[in-house]
Short mmCIF file of C-alpha atoms in Angstrom, two decimals:
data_model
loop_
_atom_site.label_atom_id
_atom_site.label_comp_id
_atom_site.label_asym_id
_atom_site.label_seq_id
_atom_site.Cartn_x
_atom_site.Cartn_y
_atom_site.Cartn_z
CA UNK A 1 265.59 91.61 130.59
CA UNK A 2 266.47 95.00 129.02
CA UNK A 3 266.64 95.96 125.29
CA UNK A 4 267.63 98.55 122.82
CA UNK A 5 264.70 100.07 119.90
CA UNK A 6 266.35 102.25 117.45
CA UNK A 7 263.41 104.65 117.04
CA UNK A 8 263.83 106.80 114.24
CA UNK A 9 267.94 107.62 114.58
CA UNK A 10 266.97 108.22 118.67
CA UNK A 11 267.43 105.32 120.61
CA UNK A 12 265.16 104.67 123.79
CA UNK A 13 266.60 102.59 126.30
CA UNK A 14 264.27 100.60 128.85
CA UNK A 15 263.90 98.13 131.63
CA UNK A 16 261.01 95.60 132.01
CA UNK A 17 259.08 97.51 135.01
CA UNK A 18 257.89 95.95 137.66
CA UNK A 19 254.78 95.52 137.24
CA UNK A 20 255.87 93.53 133.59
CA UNK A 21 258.21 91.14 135.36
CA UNK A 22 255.50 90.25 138.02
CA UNK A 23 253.36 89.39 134.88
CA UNK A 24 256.22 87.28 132.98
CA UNK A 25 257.31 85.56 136.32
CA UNK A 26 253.96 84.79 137.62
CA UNK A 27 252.40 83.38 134.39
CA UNK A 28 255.66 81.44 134.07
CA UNK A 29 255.05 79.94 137.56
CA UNK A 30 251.24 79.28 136.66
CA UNK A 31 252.00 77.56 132.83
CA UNK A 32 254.35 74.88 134.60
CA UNK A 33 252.24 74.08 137.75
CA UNK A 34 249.08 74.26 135.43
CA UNK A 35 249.88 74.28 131.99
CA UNK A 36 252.71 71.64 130.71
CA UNK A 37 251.78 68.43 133.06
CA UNK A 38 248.73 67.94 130.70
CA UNK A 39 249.25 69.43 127.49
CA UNK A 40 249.88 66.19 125.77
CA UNK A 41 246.68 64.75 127.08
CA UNK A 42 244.90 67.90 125.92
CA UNK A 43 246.60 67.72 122.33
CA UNK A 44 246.20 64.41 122.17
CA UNK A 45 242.03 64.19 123.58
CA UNK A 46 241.64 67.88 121.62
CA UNK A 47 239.25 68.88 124.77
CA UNK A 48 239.05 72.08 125.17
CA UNK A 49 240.54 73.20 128.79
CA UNK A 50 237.66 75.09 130.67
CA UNK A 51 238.77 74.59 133.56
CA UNK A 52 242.18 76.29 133.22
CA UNK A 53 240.60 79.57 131.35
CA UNK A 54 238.95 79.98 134.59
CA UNK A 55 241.71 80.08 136.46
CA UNK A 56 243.27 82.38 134.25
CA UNK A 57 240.45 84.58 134.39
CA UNK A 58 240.94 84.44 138.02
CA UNK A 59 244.24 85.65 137.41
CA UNK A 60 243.11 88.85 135.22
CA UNK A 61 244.86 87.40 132.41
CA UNK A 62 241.57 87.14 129.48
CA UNK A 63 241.08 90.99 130.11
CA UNK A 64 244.69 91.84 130.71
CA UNK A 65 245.29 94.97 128.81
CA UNK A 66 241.86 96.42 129.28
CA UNK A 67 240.54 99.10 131.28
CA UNK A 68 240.06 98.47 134.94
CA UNK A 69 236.51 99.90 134.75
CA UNK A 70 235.45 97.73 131.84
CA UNK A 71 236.69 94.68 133.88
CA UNK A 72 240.17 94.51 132.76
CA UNK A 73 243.95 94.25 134.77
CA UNK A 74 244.32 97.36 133.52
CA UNK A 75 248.24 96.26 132.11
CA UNK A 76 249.85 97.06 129.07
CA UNK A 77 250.41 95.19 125.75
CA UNK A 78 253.84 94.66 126.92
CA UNK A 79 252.63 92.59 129.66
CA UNK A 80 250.27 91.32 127.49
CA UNK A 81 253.21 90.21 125.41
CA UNK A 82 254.97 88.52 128.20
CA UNK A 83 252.24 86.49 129.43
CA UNK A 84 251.77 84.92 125.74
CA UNK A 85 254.81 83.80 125.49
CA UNK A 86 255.42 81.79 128.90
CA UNK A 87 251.65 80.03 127.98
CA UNK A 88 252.62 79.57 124.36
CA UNK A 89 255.93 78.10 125.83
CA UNK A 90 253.77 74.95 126.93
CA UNK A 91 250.63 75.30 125.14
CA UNK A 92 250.61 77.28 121.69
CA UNK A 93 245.89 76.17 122.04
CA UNK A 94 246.16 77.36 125.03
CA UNK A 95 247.84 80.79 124.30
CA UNK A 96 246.00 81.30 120.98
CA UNK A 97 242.62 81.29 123.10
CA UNK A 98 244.18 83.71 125.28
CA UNK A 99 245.11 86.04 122.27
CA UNK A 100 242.24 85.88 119.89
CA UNK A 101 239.62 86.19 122.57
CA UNK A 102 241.75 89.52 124.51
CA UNK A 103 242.86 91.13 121.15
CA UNK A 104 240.30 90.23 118.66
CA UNK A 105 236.42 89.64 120.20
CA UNK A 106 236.80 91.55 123.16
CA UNK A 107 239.44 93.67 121.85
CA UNK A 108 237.14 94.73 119.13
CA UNK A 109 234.24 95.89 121.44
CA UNK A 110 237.24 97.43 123.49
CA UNK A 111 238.29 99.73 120.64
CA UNK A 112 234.92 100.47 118.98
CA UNK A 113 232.46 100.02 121.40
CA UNK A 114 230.28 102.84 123.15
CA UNK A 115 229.95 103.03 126.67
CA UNK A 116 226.76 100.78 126.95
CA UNK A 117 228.32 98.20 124.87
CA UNK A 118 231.28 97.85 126.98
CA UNK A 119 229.48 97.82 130.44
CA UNK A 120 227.55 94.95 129.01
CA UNK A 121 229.48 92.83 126.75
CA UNK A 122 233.12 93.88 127.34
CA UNK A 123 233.04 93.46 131.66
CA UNK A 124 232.44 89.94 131.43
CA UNK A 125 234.73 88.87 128.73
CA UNK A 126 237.34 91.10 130.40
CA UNK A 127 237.12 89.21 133.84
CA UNK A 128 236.82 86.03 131.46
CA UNK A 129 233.00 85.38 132.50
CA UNK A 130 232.04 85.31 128.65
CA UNK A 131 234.56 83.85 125.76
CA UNK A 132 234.21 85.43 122.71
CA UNK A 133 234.66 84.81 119.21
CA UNK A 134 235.36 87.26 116.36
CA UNK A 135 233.72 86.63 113.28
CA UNK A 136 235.88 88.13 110.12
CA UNK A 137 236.70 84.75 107.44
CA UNK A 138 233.75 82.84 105.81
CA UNK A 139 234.40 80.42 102.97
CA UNK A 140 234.96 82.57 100.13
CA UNK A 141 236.94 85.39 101.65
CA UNK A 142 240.50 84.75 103.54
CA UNK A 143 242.88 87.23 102.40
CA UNK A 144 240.62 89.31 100.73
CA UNK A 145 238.63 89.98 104.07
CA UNK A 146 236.60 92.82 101.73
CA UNK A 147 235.04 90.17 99.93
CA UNK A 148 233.42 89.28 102.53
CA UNK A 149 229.00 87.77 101.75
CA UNK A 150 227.88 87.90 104.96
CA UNK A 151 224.68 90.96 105.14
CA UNK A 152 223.09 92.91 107.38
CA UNK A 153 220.20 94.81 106.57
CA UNK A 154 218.64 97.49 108.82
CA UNK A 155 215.07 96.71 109.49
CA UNK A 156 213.48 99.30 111.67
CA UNK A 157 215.29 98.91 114.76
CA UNK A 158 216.81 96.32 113.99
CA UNK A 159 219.34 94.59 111.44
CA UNK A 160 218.70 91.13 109.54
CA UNK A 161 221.96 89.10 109.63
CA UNK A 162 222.57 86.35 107.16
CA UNK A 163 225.88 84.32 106.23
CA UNK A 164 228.51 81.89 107.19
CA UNK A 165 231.52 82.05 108.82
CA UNK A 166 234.52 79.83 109.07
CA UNK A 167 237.99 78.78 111.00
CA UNK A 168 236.50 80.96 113.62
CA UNK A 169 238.13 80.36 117.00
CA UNK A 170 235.92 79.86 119.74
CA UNK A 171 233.28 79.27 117.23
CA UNK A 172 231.78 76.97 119.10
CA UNK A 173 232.57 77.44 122.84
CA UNK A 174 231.90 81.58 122.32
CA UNK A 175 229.36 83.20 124.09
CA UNK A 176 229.57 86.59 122.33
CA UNK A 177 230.10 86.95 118.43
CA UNK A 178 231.90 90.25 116.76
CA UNK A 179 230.22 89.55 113.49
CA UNK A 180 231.31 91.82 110.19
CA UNK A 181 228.77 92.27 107.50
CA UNK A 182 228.25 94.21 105.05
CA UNK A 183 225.30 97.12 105.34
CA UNK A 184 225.50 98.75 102.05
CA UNK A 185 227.12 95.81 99.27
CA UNK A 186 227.32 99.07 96.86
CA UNK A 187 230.27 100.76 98.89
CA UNK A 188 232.54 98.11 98.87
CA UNK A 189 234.70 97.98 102.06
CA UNK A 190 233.24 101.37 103.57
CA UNK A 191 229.87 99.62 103.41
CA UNK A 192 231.48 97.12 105.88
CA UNK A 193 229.97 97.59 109.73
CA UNK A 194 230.43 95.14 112.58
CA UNK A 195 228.00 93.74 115.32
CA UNK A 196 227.95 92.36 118.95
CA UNK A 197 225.75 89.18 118.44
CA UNK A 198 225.13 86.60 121.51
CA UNK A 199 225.28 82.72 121.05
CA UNK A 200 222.05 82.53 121.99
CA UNK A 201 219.78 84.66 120.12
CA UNK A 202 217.68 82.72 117.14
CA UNK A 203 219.05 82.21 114.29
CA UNK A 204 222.62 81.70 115.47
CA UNK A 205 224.04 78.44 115.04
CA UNK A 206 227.47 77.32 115.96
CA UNK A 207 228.90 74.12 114.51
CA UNK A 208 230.56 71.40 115.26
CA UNK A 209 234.77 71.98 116.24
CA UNK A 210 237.12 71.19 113.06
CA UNK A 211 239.97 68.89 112.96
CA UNK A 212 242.93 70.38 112.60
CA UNK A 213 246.53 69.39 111.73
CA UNK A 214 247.42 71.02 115.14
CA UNK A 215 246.38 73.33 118.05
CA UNK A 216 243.94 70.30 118.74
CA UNK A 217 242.60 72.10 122.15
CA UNK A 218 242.05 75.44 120.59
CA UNK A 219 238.00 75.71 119.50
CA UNK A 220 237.78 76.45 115.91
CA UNK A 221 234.51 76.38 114.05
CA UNK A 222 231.86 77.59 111.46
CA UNK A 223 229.07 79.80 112.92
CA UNK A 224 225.69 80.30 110.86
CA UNK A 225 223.86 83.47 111.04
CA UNK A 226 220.05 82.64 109.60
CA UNK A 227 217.47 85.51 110.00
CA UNK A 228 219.04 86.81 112.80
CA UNK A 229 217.55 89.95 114.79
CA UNK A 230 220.13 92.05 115.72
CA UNK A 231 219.07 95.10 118.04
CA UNK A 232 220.12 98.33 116.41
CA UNK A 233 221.94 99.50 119.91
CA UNK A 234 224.42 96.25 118.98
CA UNK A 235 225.77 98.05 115.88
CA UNK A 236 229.59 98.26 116.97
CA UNK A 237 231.05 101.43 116.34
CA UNK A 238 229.56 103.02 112.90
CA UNK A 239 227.90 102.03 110.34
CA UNK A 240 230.27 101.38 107.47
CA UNK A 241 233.21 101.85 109.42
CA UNK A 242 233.78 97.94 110.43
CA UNK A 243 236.76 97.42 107.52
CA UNK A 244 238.26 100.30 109.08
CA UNK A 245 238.14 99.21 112.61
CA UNK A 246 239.30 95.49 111.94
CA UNK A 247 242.30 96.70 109.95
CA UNK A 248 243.34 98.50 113.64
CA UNK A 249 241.86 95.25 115.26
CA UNK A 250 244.50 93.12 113.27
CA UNK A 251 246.95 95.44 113.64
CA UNK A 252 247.06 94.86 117.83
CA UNK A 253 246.19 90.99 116.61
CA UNK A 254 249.28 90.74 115.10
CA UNK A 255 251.43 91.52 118.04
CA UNK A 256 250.01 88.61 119.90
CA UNK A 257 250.21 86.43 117.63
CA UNK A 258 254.04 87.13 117.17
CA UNK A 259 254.66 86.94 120.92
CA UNK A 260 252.67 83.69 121.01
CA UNK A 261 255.02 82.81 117.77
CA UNK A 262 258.10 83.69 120.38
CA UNK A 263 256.84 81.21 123.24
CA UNK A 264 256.50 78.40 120.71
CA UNK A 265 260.41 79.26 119.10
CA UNK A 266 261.34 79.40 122.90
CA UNK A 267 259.93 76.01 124.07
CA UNK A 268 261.66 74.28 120.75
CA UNK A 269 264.92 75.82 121.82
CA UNK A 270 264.50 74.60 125.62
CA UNK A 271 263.23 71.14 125.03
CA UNK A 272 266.45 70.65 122.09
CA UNK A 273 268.81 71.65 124.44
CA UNK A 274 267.54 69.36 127.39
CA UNK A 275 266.88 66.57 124.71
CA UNK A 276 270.66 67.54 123.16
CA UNK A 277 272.44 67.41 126.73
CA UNK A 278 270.50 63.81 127.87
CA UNK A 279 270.99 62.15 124.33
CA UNK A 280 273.94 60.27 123.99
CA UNK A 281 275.67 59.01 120.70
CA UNK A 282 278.77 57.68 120.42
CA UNK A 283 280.07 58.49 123.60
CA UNK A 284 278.73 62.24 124.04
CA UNK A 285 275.96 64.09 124.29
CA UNK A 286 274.82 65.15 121.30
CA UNK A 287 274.87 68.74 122.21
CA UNK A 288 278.56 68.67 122.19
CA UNK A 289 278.53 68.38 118.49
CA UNK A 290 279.06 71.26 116.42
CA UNK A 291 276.73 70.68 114.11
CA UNK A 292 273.70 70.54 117.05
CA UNK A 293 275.56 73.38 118.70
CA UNK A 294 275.08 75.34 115.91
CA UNK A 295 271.22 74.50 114.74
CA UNK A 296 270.36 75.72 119.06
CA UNK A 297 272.37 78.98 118.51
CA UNK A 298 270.58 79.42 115.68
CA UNK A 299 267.09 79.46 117.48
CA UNK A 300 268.50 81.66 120.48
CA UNK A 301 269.44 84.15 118.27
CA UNK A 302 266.40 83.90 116.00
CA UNK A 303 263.92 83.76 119.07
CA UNK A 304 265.59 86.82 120.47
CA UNK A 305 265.46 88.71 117.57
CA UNK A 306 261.82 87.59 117.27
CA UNK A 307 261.21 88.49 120.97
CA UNK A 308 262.75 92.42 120.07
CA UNK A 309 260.39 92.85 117.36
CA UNK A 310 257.15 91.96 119.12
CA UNK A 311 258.06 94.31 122.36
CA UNK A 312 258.85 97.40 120.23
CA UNK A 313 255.66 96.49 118.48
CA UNK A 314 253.98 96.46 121.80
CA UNK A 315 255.49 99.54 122.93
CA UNK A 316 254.70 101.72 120.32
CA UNK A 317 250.99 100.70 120.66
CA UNK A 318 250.92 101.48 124.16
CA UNK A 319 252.55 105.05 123.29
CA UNK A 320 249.85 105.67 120.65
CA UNK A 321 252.17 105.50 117.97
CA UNK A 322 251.69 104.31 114.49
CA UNK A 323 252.55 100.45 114.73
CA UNK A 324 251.58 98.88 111.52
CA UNK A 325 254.36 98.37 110.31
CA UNK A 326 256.28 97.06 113.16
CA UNK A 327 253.05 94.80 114.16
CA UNK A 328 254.04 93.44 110.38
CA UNK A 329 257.07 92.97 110.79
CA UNK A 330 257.28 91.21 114.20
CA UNK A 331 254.28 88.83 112.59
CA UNK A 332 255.90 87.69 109.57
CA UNK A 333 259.93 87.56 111.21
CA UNK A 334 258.54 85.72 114.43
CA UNK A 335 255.40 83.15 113.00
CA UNK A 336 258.99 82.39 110.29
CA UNK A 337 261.55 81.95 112.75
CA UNK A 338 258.93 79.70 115.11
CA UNK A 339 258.63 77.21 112.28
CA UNK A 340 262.43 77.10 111.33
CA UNK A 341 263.30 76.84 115.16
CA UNK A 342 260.11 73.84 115.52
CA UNK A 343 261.29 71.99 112.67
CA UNK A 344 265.11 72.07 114.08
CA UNK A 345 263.75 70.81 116.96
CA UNK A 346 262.21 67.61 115.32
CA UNK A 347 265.74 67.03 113.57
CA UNK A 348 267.74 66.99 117.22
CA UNK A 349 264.96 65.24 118.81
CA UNK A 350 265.56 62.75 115.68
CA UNK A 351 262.86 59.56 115.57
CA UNK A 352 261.84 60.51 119.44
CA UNK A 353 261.30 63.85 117.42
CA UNK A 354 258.33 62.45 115.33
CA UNK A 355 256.56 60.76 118.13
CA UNK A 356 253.83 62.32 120.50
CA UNK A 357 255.88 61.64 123.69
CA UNK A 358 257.76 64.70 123.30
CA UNK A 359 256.79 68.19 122.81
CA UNK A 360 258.13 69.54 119.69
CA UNK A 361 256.21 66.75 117.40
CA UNK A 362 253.42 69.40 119.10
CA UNK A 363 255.26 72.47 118.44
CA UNK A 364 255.97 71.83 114.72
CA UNK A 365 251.87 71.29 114.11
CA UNK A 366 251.04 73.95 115.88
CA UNK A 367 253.34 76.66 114.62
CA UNK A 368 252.01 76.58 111.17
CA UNK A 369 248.92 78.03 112.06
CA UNK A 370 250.98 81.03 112.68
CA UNK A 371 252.49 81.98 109.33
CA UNK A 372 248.54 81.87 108.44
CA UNK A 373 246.37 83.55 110.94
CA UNK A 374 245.86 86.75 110.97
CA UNK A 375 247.27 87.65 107.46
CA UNK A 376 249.63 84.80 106.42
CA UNK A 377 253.03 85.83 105.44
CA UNK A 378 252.80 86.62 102.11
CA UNK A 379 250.13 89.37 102.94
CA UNK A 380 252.54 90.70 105.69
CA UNK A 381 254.74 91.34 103.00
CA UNK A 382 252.13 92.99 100.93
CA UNK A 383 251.56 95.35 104.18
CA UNK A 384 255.11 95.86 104.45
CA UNK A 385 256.28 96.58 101.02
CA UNK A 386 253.70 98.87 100.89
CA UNK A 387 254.94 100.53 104.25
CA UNK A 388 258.33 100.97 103.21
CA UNK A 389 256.81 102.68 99.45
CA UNK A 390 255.20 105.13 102.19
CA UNK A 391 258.42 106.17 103.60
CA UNK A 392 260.67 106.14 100.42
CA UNK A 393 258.22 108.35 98.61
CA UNK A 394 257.35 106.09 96.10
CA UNK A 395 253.55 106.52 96.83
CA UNK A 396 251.12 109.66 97.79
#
């Protein structure tokens, strides 16, 4: 796989190395010896699969863009990218486990965390010893993550944490909470800090796992925090900077979640054209017809395009540049296209289509989740048409 980014008028040319393709190919092997022959059942019984996190923790794959010496693979978000999509390919619960515990909980710690704080918490969640769960939504603040209740207030050494959170994955399977709250309510988002807190400790009280219109095996929950002691030395990163350091958070978020957006557009577009070449009707295969032909070309064209965004997202964050805007963009075009391209895939599949035997009745309940998560698409296009007012001057 090669591809062209047009980087401002200079274009940079650039192979998969080999190191990325050992990722892809490897993960790819792993998702259909272990992944697809009981997704259904998974889907279907929404159990959580235990059993096949620790194998990919085994594999270096929950801790696969961090630092070797924190615990990590030591990869890049490239490879990061690439391992998404072949699990998302099979299983989108699977894949979003994978994302939000690497990019958000740990990822958090990973970014803001001091060097204590990562030899504690981040080693085991990197070699996937610990899950962990980041703690941003509660019931009155989606969108408007600043208006966020949840408090913290510093008691001696130590801070008081009170509030609720909600649609938190791995809410209830986590073993290690990032937790925002606000420190000083008077300062609006700068009084915003964020906290390591462990499942355990008083106070903290997981609930029970939601039902969901899809991503059945994926743990999503509401987590209680009531009285709850948290050491001073947990305070992750500064005190009022926590706003600050989950807008970068989403940022990186955001690429995962369109690569994971890219696996799920990919396995619609497989399964319609092996459905479309076995299906006959009157006297073909329905992938002869035109107008089948041209709903799969559609969603290989779409799904590439999708695929392009999310790796020159990926690469500018492992250069260190500014990404975003291109983290937006690959977001919004991919979690879009994924739902066009699962949808498609209902309408070739036809009645088969709407029935649990086959995959994409799957795909097209979990792919909505994705034009939501992580800033749904209209506030992607907030980000963005404020991004492209940066660059045209129209703001200072």
């Amino acid at each position: 796989m090669s591809f062209d980014v047009l980087e401002r008028s200079h274009p940079i040319s650039f192979d998969l190395s080999e190191d990325q393709i050992m990722i892809r190919d490897s993960v790819r092997e792993f998702a259909a010896r272990h992944i697809a022959p009981d997704v259904i059942r998974r889907d279907m019984e929404k159990t959580f699969p235990h059993e096949i996190i620790e194998m990919l923790a085994d594999q270096g794959l929950m801790g696969i863009y961090h630092e070797e010496k924190f615990g990590g693979a030591g990869f890049d978000t490239i490879s990061f990218c690439l391992a998404l999509e072949e699990i998302a390919r099979w299983d989108a619960s699977l894949a979003l486990t994978v994302a939000s515990h690497t990019s958000l909980g740990s990822g958090h710690i990973a970014l803001a965390g001091d060097e204590q704080q990562k030899t504690t918490y981040l080693v085991p969640l990197a070699r996937g010893e610990k899950l962990a769960a980041w703690c941003l939504t509660e019931p009155g603040s989606g969108s408007d993550s600043s208006g966020l209740k949840t408090t913290a207030v510093k008691q001696g050494d130590t801070y008081l944490l009170n509030g609720a959170k909600t649609f938190i994955t791995q809410g209830s399977v986590g073993d290690v909470y990032v937790v925002l709250a606000k420190t000083d309510p008077s300062k609006g988002t700068k009084g915003i800090s964020a906290f390591i807190v462990e499942r355990e400790w008083d106070g903290v009280k997981p609930g029970q796992p939601m039902h969901k219109m899809g991503m059945n095996s994926s743990d999503t929950a509401e987590v209680v925090f009531d009285q709850v002691r948290v050491p001073a030395e947990n305070l992750l990163g500064k005190e009022g900077y926590g706003f600050i350091d989950t807008m970068k958070v989403l940022d990186g978020g955001r690429i995962g979640i369109g690569a994971l957006s890219v696996g799920i557009a990919r396995g619609a577009l497989e399964e319609s054209m092996k459905y479309a070449k076995e299906r006959k009707q009157f006297g073909s295969s329905i992938g002869d017809f035109q107008a089948i032909e041209h709903k799969m070309v559609n969603m290989a064209v779409e799904t590439d395009a999708a695929r392009l965004l999310v790796m020159r997202a990926a690469w500018r964050k492992d250069q260190g540049k500014p990404f975003t805007k291109e983290a937006s963009m690959a977001k919004l075009f991919a979690s879009e296209i994924a739902e066009r391209a699962a949808l498609e895939a209902v309408q070739i599949h036809g009645g088969y289509g709407y029935t649990k035997e086959y995959h994409v009745e799957r795909f097209l309940r979990d792919v909505k989740l994705m034009t939501i998560g992580e800033g749904t698409s209209e506030i992607q296009r907030l980000i963005l048409a404020r991004e492209l007012k940066k660059e045209m001057g129209y703001m200072e």
